[in-house]
Structures are given as C-alpha cells and as structure tokens.
Amino acid sequence: MRGTGTDLRRIDLHTHSAVSDGTDTPAALVAAAARAGLDVVGLTDHDTFDGIDEALAAAVPAGVQVIPGVEISTQLEGRSVHLLGYGCNRHDAPLLAELERIRRSRDERVPRMCELLTRLGVPITVEEVLAQAGEAPSVGRPHFADVMVAKGYVASRDEAFRRFLADDGPAFVARYATPLRQAIGLVHGAGGVAVLAHPWGRGSRDTLSPVVLAGLAREQGLDGIEVWHQDHDDATRRLLHQLALDLALLPTGSSDYHGTGKVGHPLGVNLTPPASLAELERRMARRGR
Ligand code: AMP
Ligand code: ZN
Ligand code: FE
Ligand code: FE
C-alpha cells in the first residue's frame, strides 16, 4: 500500500445490493465499482450480511477490495438512525439475532402497508411485494415503490416516497429498530467498527446534536461519522468534518449507491479519506474479525 500523503485510493464505504434494496447483485456491484474506478468498496446492505460472501468472491477478479459491512436500522428517541458496522464477525450470535429481529419486523408490516396503499387507491398485494423483493432477506419500502412503478401508479421510487412511503407519508408503518446505543455495543461485541450513516440527513439532525454525538463518542466508543454523503450539503459537510476532528471520530464518505434504485447516488460520488480507512482497518484487526 502506498504511504499516507501519496495514497490516492478511491474508497466508497456504503453501498446496497439487491440483497437489500439495491438493484445490482453483490457481484455486479463489485464489477460496477471497478468500472467506476474505485479501489475499495464497502457493501452495507440493510440489516443483513447475506451479500458479503458473493461480494468478497467477486473482489479478487474485479481488482477491488471489498470491506464487509452492514447498515443497521436503529432508533434514538423514536427517530430513525442508521448505523454502519464494518468488519463484524458475521457469525456473532447476539448481532445475528438482533438483525433477524429487525428483518422479521420488516416482514410483519408488509400486509398492513399493502392494506393502507390499497385504501389509498394504489392496490398492491403482499405477493407482489415479496416477488419484487425476490431473494432479498431484507424487505424495505423501496420494494413497495418498485411494485408501484411496475404497476404504473408512480413514475419513480422517489415519487412513491414523496406521495406515500416517507416516514410522515400516509402508507408508512413503523417497524422495530434497535436502540442506537445497543446497536453500537452489538457491533463492537462482534469485533466491528461503528460509524453513523448520514447523521445530519433526513430527520436525524435534531436528534444527533453535537452534544449527543460527543456523548456517543465518549461513552459508547462510536468510531466514526459519515461526513461526505448526498444527504449533506456543503455547509453540513464542513460542520460535520470539523466535529469529527474535534471529537476524534473517523470521517467517512460514500455514495450510498442503490443501483438504479436511487438517483443521484452513483458509485464514487463521495469518497472516504485513505487515512480514515487505514484507522478503520486497524481497529477491525485489533478487535478481531
Ligand atoms: P426502509 O428500509 O423500509 O425503512 O426504507 C428506507 C430505504 O428507502 C432507505 O434505504 C432509503 O435509501 C430509501 N429511500 C428513502 N427515501 C427514498 C427516495 N425518495 N427514493 C428512493 N429511495 C428512498
Ligand atoms: Zn436502502
Ligand atoms: Fe441509510
Ligand atoms: Fe444506505
């Protein structure tokens, strides 16, 4: 590896495959990462590790390093917060049990959301949603959106979220999410590194105030925060970067790529500084994968 200062690796640490709500298979995503000129890509599907083996197998032929990860659905004071876990032991029983609990709750809300959508004049069935999710063990609102697009009710996932599926939308049904502090503990317990995803994106900015972030760093040992993300404007990125420096949190950057499922999030659109990845890898190694 090149030394710091001349390390120009292009590192994108947060992406989704069709194992959750992205549209590329894990192998296709890794190939796309190579074509996008990335050297390192983190696969962070929602609440599941199911795509990791396929992505790791695709890494060598593609000439891309894959960092195994997960994006955990958590909550703080009732607000949704996403936590990225890198390098976790994928056989850690407590973490696996918790991810399964979240996924079960994802499944359980499907009938109710179909009912609401049907009442709202956009009838869709549980079977259609499950068929759309296919092999994905983690069923999410984007799968509902894709059914709605396929049936011609809306033009895009974005329109489906705006009109029906957003957190304050008429078809939203809450599901279980792990308390944030517990989730950080689970990631650490599994030997992983915990990074807050898009902390000042949609909805969570008020909850994750600088004081709260300082507490999470000090008391929970939070490792990092995502700074360079499409949900953060330039001013927000500057503030978060300074906060990361002040709190000794690793600043990361990513595309939050979802294949064709999310516009404006192409692979490599935001990057992680090589120094952040180096420290992240040191911690992963120290905690034992
Ligand atoms: P869920 O996992 O069911 O809570 O759904 C959240 C997922 O929906 C996240 O992965 C978001 O990236 C995605 N999402 C949220 N808003 C939009 C939008 N406007 N267009 C496309 N995807 C979205
Ligand atoms: Zn997603
Ligand atoms: Fe997220
Ligand atoms: Fe994400």
Short mmCIF file of C-alpha atoms and ligand atoms in Angstrom, two decimals:
data_model
loop_
_atom_site.label_atom_id
_atom_site.label_comp_id
_atom_site.label_asym_id
_atom_site.label_seq_id
_atom_site.Cartn_x
_atom_site.Cartn_y
_atom_site.Cartn_z
CA MET A 1 0.00 0.00 0.00
CA ARG A 2 1.18 3.49 -0.76
CA GLY A 3 2.10 5.61 2.22
CA THR A 4 -0.02 8.44 3.53
CA GLY A 5 0.34 11.61 1.55
CA THR A 6 0.56 9.78 -1.75
CA ASP A 7 -2.32 7.41 -1.09
CA LEU A 8 -4.83 8.22 -3.79
CA ARG A 9 -7.04 5.20 -3.42
CA ARG A 10 -10.69 5.82 -4.24
CA ILE A 11 -12.76 4.45 -1.36
CA ASP A 12 -16.58 4.28 -1.24
CA LEU A 13 -17.71 2.75 2.05
CA HIS A 14 -21.51 2.49 1.87
CA THR A 15 -23.45 0.72 -0.90
CA HIS A 16 -26.50 -1.52 -1.26
CA SER A 17 -27.04 -4.62 -3.39
CA ALA A 18 -30.22 -6.49 -4.31
CA VAL A 19 -29.77 -8.44 -1.09
CA SER A 20 -31.49 -5.45 0.46
CA ASP A 21 -32.97 -2.61 -1.59
CA GLY A 22 -30.30 -2.00 -4.25
CA THR A 23 -30.74 -3.34 -7.77
CA ASP A 24 -27.32 -4.95 -8.51
CA THR A 25 -26.35 -8.42 -7.33
CA PRO A 26 -23.37 -8.21 -4.97
CA ALA A 27 -21.05 -9.50 -7.74
CA ALA A 28 -22.44 -6.99 -10.25
CA LEU A 29 -21.99 -4.20 -7.72
CA VAL A 30 -18.32 -5.08 -7.23
CA ALA A 31 -17.82 -5.17 -11.00
CA ALA A 32 -19.54 -1.80 -11.29
CA ALA A 33 -17.25 -0.45 -8.57
CA ALA A 34 -14.22 -1.50 -10.64
CA ARG A 35 -15.66 0.21 -13.72
CA ALA A 36 -16.28 3.34 -11.65
CA GLY A 37 -12.56 3.42 -10.85
CA LEU A 38 -12.94 2.51 -7.18
CA ASP A 39 -10.15 0.71 -5.33
CA VAL A 40 -12.22 -0.09 -2.25
CA VAL A 41 -15.96 -0.57 -1.82
CA GLY A 42 -17.93 -1.26 1.36
CA LEU A 43 -21.04 -3.42 0.98
CA THR A 44 -23.54 -2.34 3.64
CA ASP A 45 -26.92 -3.89 2.95
CA HIS A 46 -29.74 -3.12 5.38
CA ASP A 47 -29.86 -5.48 8.36
CA THR A 48 -28.22 -8.48 6.64
CA PHE A 49 -24.80 -9.93 5.79
CA ASP A 50 -26.23 -12.18 3.08
CA GLY A 51 -24.44 -10.46 0.19
CA ILE A 52 -20.98 -10.40 1.73
CA ASP A 53 -19.68 -13.81 0.61
CA GLU A 54 -20.63 -13.15 -3.02
CA ALA A 55 -19.05 -9.68 -2.92
CA LEU A 56 -15.82 -10.99 -1.39
CA ALA A 57 -15.62 -13.72 -4.03
CA ALA A 58 -16.04 -11.11 -6.77
CA ALA A 59 -13.42 -8.79 -5.29
CA VAL A 60 -10.25 -10.50 -6.50
CA PRO A 61 -11.27 -10.96 -10.15
CA ALA A 62 -12.54 -7.38 -10.23
CA GLY A 63 -9.38 -5.99 -8.64
CA VAL A 64 -11.37 -4.17 -5.96
CA GLN A 65 -11.03 -4.50 -2.21
CA VAL A 66 -14.36 -5.23 -0.50
CA ILE A 67 -14.95 -4.07 3.06
CA PRO A 68 -17.71 -6.22 4.59
CA GLY A 69 -20.36 -4.17 6.32
CA VAL A 70 -23.98 -3.79 7.32
CA GLU A 71 -26.32 -0.81 7.74
CA ILE A 72 -28.35 -1.39 10.89
CA SER A 73 -31.79 0.17 11.39
CA THR A 74 -31.62 1.83 14.80
CA GLN A 75 -33.55 4.50 16.65
CA LEU A 76 -32.79 7.26 19.08
CA GLU A 77 -35.67 8.94 20.86
CA GLY A 78 -38.06 7.41 18.35
CA ARG A 79 -36.21 8.83 15.33
CA SER A 80 -34.69 6.56 12.72
CA VAL A 81 -30.88 6.48 12.75
CA HIS A 82 -28.74 4.28 10.50
CA LEU A 83 -25.58 2.71 11.88
CA LEU A 84 -22.85 1.23 9.68
CA GLY A 85 -20.96 -1.74 11.11
CA TYR A 86 -17.69 -2.72 9.41
CA GLY A 87 -15.71 -5.92 9.83
CA CYS A 88 -18.16 -7.56 12.19
CA ASN A 89 -17.90 -11.27 12.89
CA ARG A 90 -20.73 -12.48 10.68
CA HIS A 91 -21.38 -15.43 12.99
CA ASP A 92 -21.76 -13.37 16.16
CA ALA A 93 -24.94 -14.74 17.75
CA PRO A 94 -26.20 -11.60 19.53
CA LEU A 95 -25.74 -9.42 16.45
CA LEU A 96 -27.33 -12.01 14.15
CA ALA A 97 -30.31 -12.39 16.49
CA GLU A 98 -30.86 -8.64 16.51
CA LEU A 99 -30.63 -8.33 12.72
CA GLU A 100 -33.14 -11.15 12.44
CA ARG A 101 -35.49 -9.34 14.81
CA ILE A 102 -35.35 -6.23 12.61
CA ARG A 103 -35.93 -8.24 9.43
CA ARG A 104 -38.88 -10.05 11.00
CA SER A 105 -40.43 -6.69 11.82
CA ARG A 106 -39.83 -5.60 8.20
CA ASP A 107 -41.81 -8.66 7.06
CA GLU A 108 -44.58 -8.17 9.57
CA ARG A 109 -45.52 -4.70 8.36
CA VAL A 110 -45.96 -5.75 4.72
CA PRO A 111 -49.65 -6.76 4.93
CA ARG A 112 -50.60 -3.58 6.79
CA MET A 113 -48.79 -1.35 4.28
CA CYS A 114 -50.49 -3.17 1.39
CA GLU A 115 -53.82 -2.55 3.10
CA LEU A 116 -53.10 1.17 3.52
CA LEU A 117 -51.90 1.55 -0.08
CA THR A 118 -54.97 -0.27 -1.35
CA ARG A 119 -57.21 2.03 0.66
CA LEU A 120 -55.29 4.99 -0.79
CA GLY A 121 -56.24 3.87 -4.29
CA VAL A 122 -52.98 2.14 -5.24
CA PRO A 123 -53.82 -1.52 -4.66
CA ILE A 124 -50.83 -3.81 -4.24
CA THR A 125 -50.61 -7.26 -2.67
CA VAL A 126 -48.23 -8.96 -0.26
CA GLU A 127 -47.37 -11.44 -3.02
CA GLU A 128 -46.36 -8.63 -5.37
CA VAL A 129 -44.09 -7.06 -2.74
CA LEU A 130 -42.45 -10.37 -1.89
CA ALA A 131 -41.98 -11.19 -5.58
CA GLN A 132 -40.37 -7.78 -6.04
CA ALA A 133 -38.02 -8.39 -3.11
CA GLY A 134 -37.13 -11.76 -4.66
CA GLU A 135 -34.28 -13.38 -2.79
CA ALA A 136 -33.68 -10.29 -0.64
CA PRO A 137 -33.98 -11.25 3.03
CA SER A 138 -34.46 -7.60 3.95
CA VAL A 139 -37.77 -6.24 2.61
CA GLY A 140 -37.94 -2.46 2.51
CA ARG A 141 -40.12 0.39 1.36
CA PRO A 142 -38.19 0.62 -1.93
CA HIS A 143 -39.66 -2.78 -2.86
CA PHE A 144 -43.16 -1.36 -2.40
CA ALA A 145 -42.10 1.60 -4.52
CA ASP A 146 -40.83 -0.71 -7.28
CA VAL A 147 -44.18 -2.53 -7.40
CA MET A 148 -45.94 0.83 -7.65
CA VAL A 149 -43.66 1.84 -10.52
CA ALA A 150 -44.20 -1.50 -12.28
CA LYS A 151 -47.98 -1.08 -12.00
CA GLY A 152 -47.80 2.42 -13.40
CA TYR A 153 -49.06 4.18 -10.25
CA VAL A 154 -45.93 6.34 -9.94
CA ALA A 155 -43.01 7.18 -12.19
CA SER A 156 -40.19 6.53 -9.74
CA ARG A 157 -39.20 5.35 -6.27
CA ASP A 158 -38.81 8.98 -5.42
CA GLU A 159 -42.43 9.79 -6.30
CA ALA A 160 -43.62 6.75 -4.33
CA PHE A 161 -41.76 8.01 -1.26
CA ARG A 162 -42.96 11.57 -1.71
CA ARG A 163 -46.62 10.65 -2.07
CA PHE A 164 -46.98 7.53 0.08
CA LEU A 165 -43.98 5.93 1.76
CA ALA A 166 -41.97 8.63 3.54
CA ASP A 167 -41.80 8.49 7.36
CA ASP A 168 -44.64 11.03 7.53
CA GLY A 169 -46.43 9.59 4.48
CA PRO A 170 -49.93 8.04 4.52
CA ALA A 171 -48.76 4.45 3.89
CA PHE A 172 -45.91 4.44 6.41
CA VAL A 173 -45.97 1.76 9.08
CA ALA A 174 -43.31 1.85 11.77
CA ARG A 175 -41.20 -1.22 12.40
CA TYR A 176 -38.80 -2.34 15.09
CA ALA A 177 -35.39 -0.66 15.18
CA THR A 178 -32.62 -1.34 17.69
CA PRO A 179 -31.88 1.39 20.23
CA LEU A 180 -28.77 3.16 18.87
CA ARG A 181 -26.54 2.65 21.90
CA GLN A 182 -27.38 -1.05 21.99
CA ALA A 183 -26.56 -1.33 18.27
CA ILE A 184 -23.13 0.28 18.75
CA GLY A 185 -22.49 -2.23 21.55
CA LEU A 186 -23.54 -5.13 19.31
CA VAL A 187 -21.18 -4.00 16.53
CA HIS A 188 -18.31 -3.72 18.99
CA GLY A 189 -19.25 -7.05 20.58
CA ALA A 190 -18.93 -8.61 17.13
CA GLY A 191 -15.45 -7.11 16.72
CA GLY A 192 -16.63 -4.44 14.30
CA VAL A 193 -16.26 -0.72 13.83
CA ALA A 194 -19.32 1.54 14.27
CA VAL A 195 -19.91 4.56 12.01
CA LEU A 196 -23.06 6.69 11.99
CA ALA A 197 -24.56 6.87 8.49
CA HIS A 198 -25.64 10.28 7.18
CA PRO A 199 -26.11 11.68 10.73
CA TRP A 200 -27.42 15.03 9.55
CA GLY A 201 -29.52 13.74 6.68
CA ARG A 202 -33.30 13.44 6.61
CA GLY A 203 -34.81 13.71 10.04
CA SER A 204 -31.98 12.85 12.40
CA ARG A 205 -30.14 16.18 12.60
CA ASP A 206 -32.06 17.42 15.64
CA THR A 207 -31.66 14.11 17.43
CA LEU A 208 -27.94 13.77 16.71
CA SER A 209 -26.85 17.16 18.03
CA PRO A 210 -23.15 17.87 18.59
CA VAL A 211 -23.67 17.20 22.31
CA VAL A 212 -25.28 13.82 21.60
CA LEU A 213 -22.51 12.92 19.13
CA ALA A 214 -19.90 13.84 21.74
CA GLY A 215 -21.64 11.55 24.23
CA LEU A 216 -21.77 8.68 21.74
CA ALA A 217 -18.04 9.11 21.05
CA ARG A 218 -17.09 9.32 24.72
CA GLU A 219 -19.49 6.88 26.33
CA GLN A 220 -20.29 4.39 23.57
CA GLY A 221 -16.97 4.48 21.77
CA LEU A 222 -18.60 5.38 18.46
CA ASP A 223 -15.80 5.12 15.88
CA GLY A 224 -16.85 7.46 13.11
CA ILE A 225 -19.43 9.53 11.30
CA GLU A 226 -20.30 9.72 7.64
CA VAL A 227 -19.46 13.26 6.53
CA TRP A 228 -19.46 13.17 2.72
CA HIS A 229 -22.93 11.95 1.77
CA GLN A 230 -25.54 13.15 -0.71
CA ASP A 231 -27.97 13.97 2.11
CA HIS A 232 -25.47 16.55 3.43
CA ASP A 233 -25.00 19.89 1.69
CA ASP A 234 -21.58 21.58 1.59
CA ALA A 235 -22.10 23.59 4.76
CA THR A 236 -23.25 20.47 6.62
CA ARG A 237 -20.21 18.55 5.40
CA ARG A 238 -17.88 21.27 6.66
CA LEU A 239 -19.55 21.34 10.08
CA LEU A 240 -19.55 17.56 10.41
CA HIS A 241 -15.92 17.29 9.31
CA GLN A 242 -14.87 19.81 11.94
CA LEU A 243 -16.97 17.97 14.52
CA ALA A 244 -15.29 14.69 13.58
CA LEU A 245 -11.87 16.31 14.07
CA ASP A 246 -12.92 17.80 17.41
CA LEU A 247 -14.35 14.53 18.72
CA ALA A 248 -11.64 12.26 17.23
CA LEU A 249 -14.25 10.45 15.14
CA LEU A 250 -13.21 8.94 11.81
CA PRO A 251 -14.79 10.93 8.97
CA THR A 252 -16.03 8.75 6.11
CA GLY A 253 -17.65 9.36 2.74
CA SER A 254 -19.77 7.25 0.45
CA SER A 255 -22.26 7.13 -2.39
CA ASP A 256 -24.99 5.12 -0.59
CA TYR A 257 -25.38 3.58 -4.04
CA HIS A 258 -28.61 1.61 -4.64
CA GLY A 259 -28.09 0.71 -8.33
CA THR A 260 -30.86 2.19 -10.43
CA GLY A 261 -33.00 2.45 -7.29
CA LYS A 262 -31.82 5.84 -6.15
CA VAL A 263 -30.95 8.69 -8.48
CA GLY A 264 -28.02 10.98 -7.73
CA HIS A 265 -26.04 8.35 -5.81
CA PRO A 266 -23.54 6.99 -8.39
CA LEU A 267 -20.64 4.87 -7.13
CA GLY A 268 -17.74 7.07 -6.04
CA VAL A 269 -19.74 10.30 -5.90
CA ASN A 270 -18.30 10.79 -2.40
CA LEU A 271 -15.12 9.18 -1.10
CA THR A 272 -13.55 8.23 2.24
CA PRO A 273 -10.10 9.64 3.07
CA PRO A 274 -7.50 6.82 2.95
CA ALA A 275 -6.37 7.77 6.48
CA SER A 276 -9.87 7.04 7.80
CA LEU A 277 -9.91 3.62 6.14
CA ALA A 278 -6.43 2.82 7.48
CA GLU A 279 -7.55 3.52 11.06
CA LEU A 280 -10.82 1.69 10.50
CA GLU A 281 -8.88 -1.37 9.33
CA ARG A 282 -6.51 -1.13 12.30
CA ARG A 283 -9.48 -1.20 14.67
CA MET A 284 -11.11 -4.06 12.78
CA ALA A 285 -7.90 -6.08 13.03
CA ARG A 286 -7.39 -5.24 16.69
CA ARG A 287 -10.93 -6.22 17.65
CA GLY A 288 -10.52 -9.46 15.72
CA ARG A 289 -12.75 -10.21 12.77
P1 AMP B 1 -36.88 1.06 4.90
O1 AMP B 1 -35.62 0.25 4.89
O2 AMP B 1 -38.09 0.28 4.59
O3 AMP B 1 -37.03 1.91 6.14
O4 AMP B 1 -36.74 2.11 3.71
C1 AMP B 1 -35.68 3.02 3.73
C2 AMP B 1 -34.90 2.97 2.45
O5 AMP B 1 -35.60 3.72 1.50
C3 AMP B 1 -33.51 3.58 2.56
O6 AMP B 1 -32.56 2.69 2.07
C4 AMP B 1 -33.52 4.76 1.66
O7 AMP B 1 -32.34 4.82 0.91
C5 AMP B 1 -34.69 4.51 0.74
N1 AMP B 1 -35.31 5.77 0.37
C6 AMP B 1 -35.76 6.73 1.21
N2 AMP B 1 -36.28 7.76 0.50
C7 AMP B 1 -36.12 7.44 -0.80
C8 AMP B 1 -36.45 8.11 -2.03
N3 AMP B 1 -37.02 9.31 -2.03
N4 AMP B 1 -36.14 7.48 -3.19
C9 AMP B 1 -35.56 6.26 -3.19
N5 AMP B 1 -35.23 5.58 -2.06
C10 AMP B 1 -35.52 6.17 -0.89
ZN ZN B 2 -31.60 1.45 1.22
FE FE B 3 -29.24 4.90 5.37
FE FE B 4 -27.72 3.20 2.95
#
